[in-house]
mmCIF file of C-alpha atoms in Angstrom:
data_model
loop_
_atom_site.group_PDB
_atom_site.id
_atom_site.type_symbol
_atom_site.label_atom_id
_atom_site.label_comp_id
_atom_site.label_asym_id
_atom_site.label_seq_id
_atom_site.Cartn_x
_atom_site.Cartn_y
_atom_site.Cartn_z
ATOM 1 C CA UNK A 1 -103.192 79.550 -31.199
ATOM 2 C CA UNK A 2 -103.096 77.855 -27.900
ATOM 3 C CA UNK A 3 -102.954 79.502 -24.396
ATOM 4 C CA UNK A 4 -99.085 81.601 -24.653
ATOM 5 C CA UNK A 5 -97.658 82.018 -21.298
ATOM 6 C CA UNK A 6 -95.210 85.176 -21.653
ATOM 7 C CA UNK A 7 -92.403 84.703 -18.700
ATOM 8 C CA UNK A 8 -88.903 86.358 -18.038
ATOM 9 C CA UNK A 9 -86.215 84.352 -20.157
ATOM 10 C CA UNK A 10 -83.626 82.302 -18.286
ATOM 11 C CA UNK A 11 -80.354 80.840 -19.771
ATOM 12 C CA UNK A 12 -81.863 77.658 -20.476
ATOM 13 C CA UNK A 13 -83.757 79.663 -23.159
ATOM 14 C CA UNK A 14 -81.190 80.249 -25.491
ATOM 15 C CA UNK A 15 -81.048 77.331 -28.174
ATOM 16 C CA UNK A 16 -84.275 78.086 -28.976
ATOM 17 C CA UNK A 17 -83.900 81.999 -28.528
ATOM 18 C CA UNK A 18 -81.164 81.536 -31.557
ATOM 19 C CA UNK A 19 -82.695 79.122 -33.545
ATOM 20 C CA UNK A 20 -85.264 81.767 -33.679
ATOM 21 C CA UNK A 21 -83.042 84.636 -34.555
ATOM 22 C CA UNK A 22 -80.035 83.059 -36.101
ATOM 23 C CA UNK A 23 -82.307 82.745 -39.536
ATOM 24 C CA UNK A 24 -82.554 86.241 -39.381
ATOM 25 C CA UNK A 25 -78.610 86.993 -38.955
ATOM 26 C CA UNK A 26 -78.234 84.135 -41.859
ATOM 27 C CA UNK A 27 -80.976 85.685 -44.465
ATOM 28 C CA UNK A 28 -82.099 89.080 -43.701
ATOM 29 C CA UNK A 29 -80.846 92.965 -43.114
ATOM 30 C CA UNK A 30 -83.586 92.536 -40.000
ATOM 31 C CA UNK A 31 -80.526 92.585 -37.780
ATOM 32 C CA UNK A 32 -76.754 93.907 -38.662
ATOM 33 C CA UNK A 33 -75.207 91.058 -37.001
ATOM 34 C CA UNK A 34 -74.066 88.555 -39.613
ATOM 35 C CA UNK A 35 -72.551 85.484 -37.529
ATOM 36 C CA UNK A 36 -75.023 83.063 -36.362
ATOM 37 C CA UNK A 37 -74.681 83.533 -32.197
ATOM 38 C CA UNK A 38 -73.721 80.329 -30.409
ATOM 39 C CA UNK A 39 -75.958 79.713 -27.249
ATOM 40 C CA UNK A 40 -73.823 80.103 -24.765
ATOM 41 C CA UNK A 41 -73.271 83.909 -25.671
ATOM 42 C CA UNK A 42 -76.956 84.083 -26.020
ATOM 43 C CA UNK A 43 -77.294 82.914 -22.586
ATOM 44 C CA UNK A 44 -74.832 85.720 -21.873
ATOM 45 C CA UNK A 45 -77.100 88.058 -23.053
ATOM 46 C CA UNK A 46 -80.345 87.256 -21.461
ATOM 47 C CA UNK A 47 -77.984 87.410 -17.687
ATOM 48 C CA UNK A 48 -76.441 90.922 -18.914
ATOM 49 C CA UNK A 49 -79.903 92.201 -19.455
ATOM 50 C CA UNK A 50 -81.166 90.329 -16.017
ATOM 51 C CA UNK A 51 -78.273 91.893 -14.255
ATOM 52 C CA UNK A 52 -79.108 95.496 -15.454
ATOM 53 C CA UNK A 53 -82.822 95.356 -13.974
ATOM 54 C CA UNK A 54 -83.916 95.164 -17.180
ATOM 55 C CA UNK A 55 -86.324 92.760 -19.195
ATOM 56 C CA UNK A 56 -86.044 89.645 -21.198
ATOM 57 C CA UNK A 57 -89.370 88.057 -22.328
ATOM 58 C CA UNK A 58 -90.468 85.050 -23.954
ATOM 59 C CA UNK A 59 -93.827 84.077 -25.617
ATOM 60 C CA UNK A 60 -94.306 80.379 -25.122
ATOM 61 C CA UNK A 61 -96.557 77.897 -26.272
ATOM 62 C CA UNK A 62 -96.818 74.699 -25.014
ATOM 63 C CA UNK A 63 -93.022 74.112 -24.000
ATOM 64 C CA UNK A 64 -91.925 75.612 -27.208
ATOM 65 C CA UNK A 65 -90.694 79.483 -27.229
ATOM 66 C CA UNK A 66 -92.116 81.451 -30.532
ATOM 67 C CA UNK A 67 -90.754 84.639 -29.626
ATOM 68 C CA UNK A 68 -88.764 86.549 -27.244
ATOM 69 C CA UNK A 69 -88.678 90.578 -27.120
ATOM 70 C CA UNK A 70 -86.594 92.505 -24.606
ATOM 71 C CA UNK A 71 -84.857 96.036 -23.509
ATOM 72 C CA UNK A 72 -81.311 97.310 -22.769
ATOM 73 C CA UNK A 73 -79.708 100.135 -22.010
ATOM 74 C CA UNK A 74 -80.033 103.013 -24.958
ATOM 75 C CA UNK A 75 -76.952 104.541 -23.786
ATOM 76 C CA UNK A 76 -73.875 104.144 -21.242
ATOM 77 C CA UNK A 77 -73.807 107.638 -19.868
ATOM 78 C CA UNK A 78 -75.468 108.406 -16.772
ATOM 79 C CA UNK A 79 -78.344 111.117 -18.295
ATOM 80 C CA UNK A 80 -79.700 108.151 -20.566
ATOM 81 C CA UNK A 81 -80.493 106.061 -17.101
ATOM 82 C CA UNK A 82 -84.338 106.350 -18.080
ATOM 83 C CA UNK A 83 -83.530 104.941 -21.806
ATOM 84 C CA UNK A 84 -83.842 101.459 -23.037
ATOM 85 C CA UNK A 85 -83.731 100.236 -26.775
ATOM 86 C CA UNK A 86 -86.246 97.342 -27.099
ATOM 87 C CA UNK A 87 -85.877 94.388 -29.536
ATOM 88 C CA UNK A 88 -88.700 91.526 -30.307
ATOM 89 C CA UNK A 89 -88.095 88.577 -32.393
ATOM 90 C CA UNK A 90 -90.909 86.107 -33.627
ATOM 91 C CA UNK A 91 -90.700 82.741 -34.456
ATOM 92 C CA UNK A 92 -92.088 83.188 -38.496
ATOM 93 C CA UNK A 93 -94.908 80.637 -38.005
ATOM 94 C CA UNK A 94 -96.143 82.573 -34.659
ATOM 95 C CA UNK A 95 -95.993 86.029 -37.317
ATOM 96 C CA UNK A 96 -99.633 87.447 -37.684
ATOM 97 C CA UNK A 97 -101.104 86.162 -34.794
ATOM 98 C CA UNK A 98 -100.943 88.715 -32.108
ATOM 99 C CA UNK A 99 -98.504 87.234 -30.559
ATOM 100 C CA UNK A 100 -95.668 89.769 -31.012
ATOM 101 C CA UNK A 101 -98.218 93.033 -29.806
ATOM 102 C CA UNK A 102 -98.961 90.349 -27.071
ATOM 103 C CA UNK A 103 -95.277 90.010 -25.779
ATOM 104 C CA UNK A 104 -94.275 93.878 -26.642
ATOM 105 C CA UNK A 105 -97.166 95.058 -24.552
ATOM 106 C CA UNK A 106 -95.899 92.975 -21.570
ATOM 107 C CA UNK A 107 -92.596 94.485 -22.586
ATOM 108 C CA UNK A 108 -93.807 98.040 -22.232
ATOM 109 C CA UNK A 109 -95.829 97.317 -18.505
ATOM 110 C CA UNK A 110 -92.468 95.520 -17.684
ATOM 111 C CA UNK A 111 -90.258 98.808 -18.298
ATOM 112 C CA UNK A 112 -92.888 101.286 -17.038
ATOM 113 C CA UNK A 113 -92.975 99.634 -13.750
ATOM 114 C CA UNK A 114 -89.168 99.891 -13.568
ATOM 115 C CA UNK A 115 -89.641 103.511 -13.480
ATOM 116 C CA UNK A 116 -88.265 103.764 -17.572
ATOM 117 C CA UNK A 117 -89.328 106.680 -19.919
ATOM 118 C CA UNK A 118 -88.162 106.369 -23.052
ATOM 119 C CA UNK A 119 -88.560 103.059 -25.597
ATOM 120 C CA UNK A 120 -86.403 103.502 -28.616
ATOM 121 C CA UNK A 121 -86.857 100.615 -31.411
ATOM 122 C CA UNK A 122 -84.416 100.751 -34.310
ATOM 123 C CA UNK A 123 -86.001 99.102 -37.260
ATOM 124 C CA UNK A 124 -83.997 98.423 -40.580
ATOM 125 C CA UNK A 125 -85.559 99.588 -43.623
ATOM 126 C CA UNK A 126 -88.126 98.389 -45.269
ATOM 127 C CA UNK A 127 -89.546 96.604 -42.730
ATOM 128 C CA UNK A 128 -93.465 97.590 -42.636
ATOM 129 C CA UNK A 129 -94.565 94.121 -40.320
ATOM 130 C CA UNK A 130 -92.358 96.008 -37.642
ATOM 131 C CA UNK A 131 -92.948 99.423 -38.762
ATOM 132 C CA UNK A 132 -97.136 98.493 -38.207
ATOM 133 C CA UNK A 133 -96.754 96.963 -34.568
ATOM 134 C CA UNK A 134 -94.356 99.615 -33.115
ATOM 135 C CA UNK A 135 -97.167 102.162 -34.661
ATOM 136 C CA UNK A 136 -99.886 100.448 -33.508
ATOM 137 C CA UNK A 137 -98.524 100.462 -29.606
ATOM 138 C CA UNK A 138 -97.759 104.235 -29.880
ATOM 139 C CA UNK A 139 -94.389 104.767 -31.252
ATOM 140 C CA UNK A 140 -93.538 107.367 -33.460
ATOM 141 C CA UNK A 141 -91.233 107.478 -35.910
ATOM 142 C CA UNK A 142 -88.385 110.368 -34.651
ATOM 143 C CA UNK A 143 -85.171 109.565 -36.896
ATOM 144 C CA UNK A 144 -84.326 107.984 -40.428
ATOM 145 C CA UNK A 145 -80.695 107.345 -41.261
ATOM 146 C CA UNK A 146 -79.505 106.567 -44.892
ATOM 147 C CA UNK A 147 -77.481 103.844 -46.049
ATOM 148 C CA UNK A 148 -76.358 103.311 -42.546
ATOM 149 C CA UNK A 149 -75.473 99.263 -42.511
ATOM 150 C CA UNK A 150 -74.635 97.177 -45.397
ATOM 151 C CA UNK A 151 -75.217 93.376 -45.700
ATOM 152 C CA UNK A 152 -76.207 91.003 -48.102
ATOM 153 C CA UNK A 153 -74.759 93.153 -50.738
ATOM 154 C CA UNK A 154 -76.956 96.007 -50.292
ATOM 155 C CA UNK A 155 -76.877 99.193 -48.195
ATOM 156 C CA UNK A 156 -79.855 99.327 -45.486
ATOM 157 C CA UNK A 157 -81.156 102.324 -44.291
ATOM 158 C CA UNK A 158 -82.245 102.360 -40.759
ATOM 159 C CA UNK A 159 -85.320 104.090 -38.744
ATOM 160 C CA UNK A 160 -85.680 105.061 -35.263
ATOM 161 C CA UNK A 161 -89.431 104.824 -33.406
ATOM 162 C CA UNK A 162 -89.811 106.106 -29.670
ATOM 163 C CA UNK A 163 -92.481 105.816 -27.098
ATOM 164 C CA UNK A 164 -92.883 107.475 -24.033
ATOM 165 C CA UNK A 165 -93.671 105.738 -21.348
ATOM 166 C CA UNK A 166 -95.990 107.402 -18.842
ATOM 167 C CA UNK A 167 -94.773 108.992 -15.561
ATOM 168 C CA UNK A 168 -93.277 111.743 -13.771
ATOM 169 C CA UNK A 169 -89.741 113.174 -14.721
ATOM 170 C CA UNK A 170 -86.584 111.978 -11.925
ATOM 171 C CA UNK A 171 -86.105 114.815 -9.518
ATOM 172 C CA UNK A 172 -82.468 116.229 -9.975
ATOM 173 C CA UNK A 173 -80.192 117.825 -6.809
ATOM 174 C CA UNK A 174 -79.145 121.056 -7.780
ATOM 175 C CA UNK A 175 -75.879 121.809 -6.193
ATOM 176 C CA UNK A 176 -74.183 125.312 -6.051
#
């Protein structure tokens, strides 16, 4: 493959961000969501994540964007502040290139230099091209759920991997 410049995702992104992902609502158990998402609500989601100091990524190549990964928040409450859930999508023809452990690495530096801990990936079962990548940056797998989601017919069981990021723990005030 060409040079791939990885760079934060702006709104403009988005029609290619879903024509990337909206195959997988369409014909997989990948992801639970099972409307295609228009681009203006994707564009809604890359400023949500923006807006909440987080990441949004984008692998592209030449003009054309064949993969995006990035992280929100894993929780609301105030104790998960150090949390993120990370998601990466790849364009199929970009698949086995190195491209998504390119983009998730970038990712990971991204979060740890926001002062993040924790990296949670949920992956939907079976799904061993995810399964490998997560594993081979570090994850481990900490949580399997049965059954969980159903779509296309068929119950999907679904499996949690974490990574810690390196660092110190937050300092908490202690008041009597």
């Amino acid at each position: 493959m060409s040079t791939i410049e990885i760079r934060p995702a702006v709104a403009a992104d988005a029609a290619r961000i879903c024509a990337i992902y909206n195959p997988y609502i369409a014909s997989t158990t990948i992801t639970f969501e099972e409307a295609p998402v228009a681009e203006m609500e994707m564009a809604r989601r890359i400023l949500d994540v923006n807006e909440a100091g987080l990441t949004w990524l984008v692998a592209d190549l030449g003009g054309e964007i064949i993969g995006y990964a990035y992280a929100t928040r894993w929780r609301a409450r105030p104790a998960y502040h150090h949390s993120v859930e990370s998601t990466i999508y790849l364009d199929p023809e970009a698949s086995g290139h190195g491209v998504g452990e390119r983009l998730y690495r970038r990712l990971l530096d991204e979060l740890h230099s926001r002062g993040l801990r924790a990296v949670i990936a949920g992956i939907a079962q079976p799904n061993a091209r995810s399964v490998a990548l997560h594993e081979r940056l570090g994850f481990k797998k900490v949580a399997h759920f049965t059954e969980v989601g159903f779509k296309l017919g068929q119950w999907v069981d679904v499996a949690y991997w974490q990574l810690m990021l390196p660092g110190d723990r937050p300092q908490q005030s202690h008041s009597l």
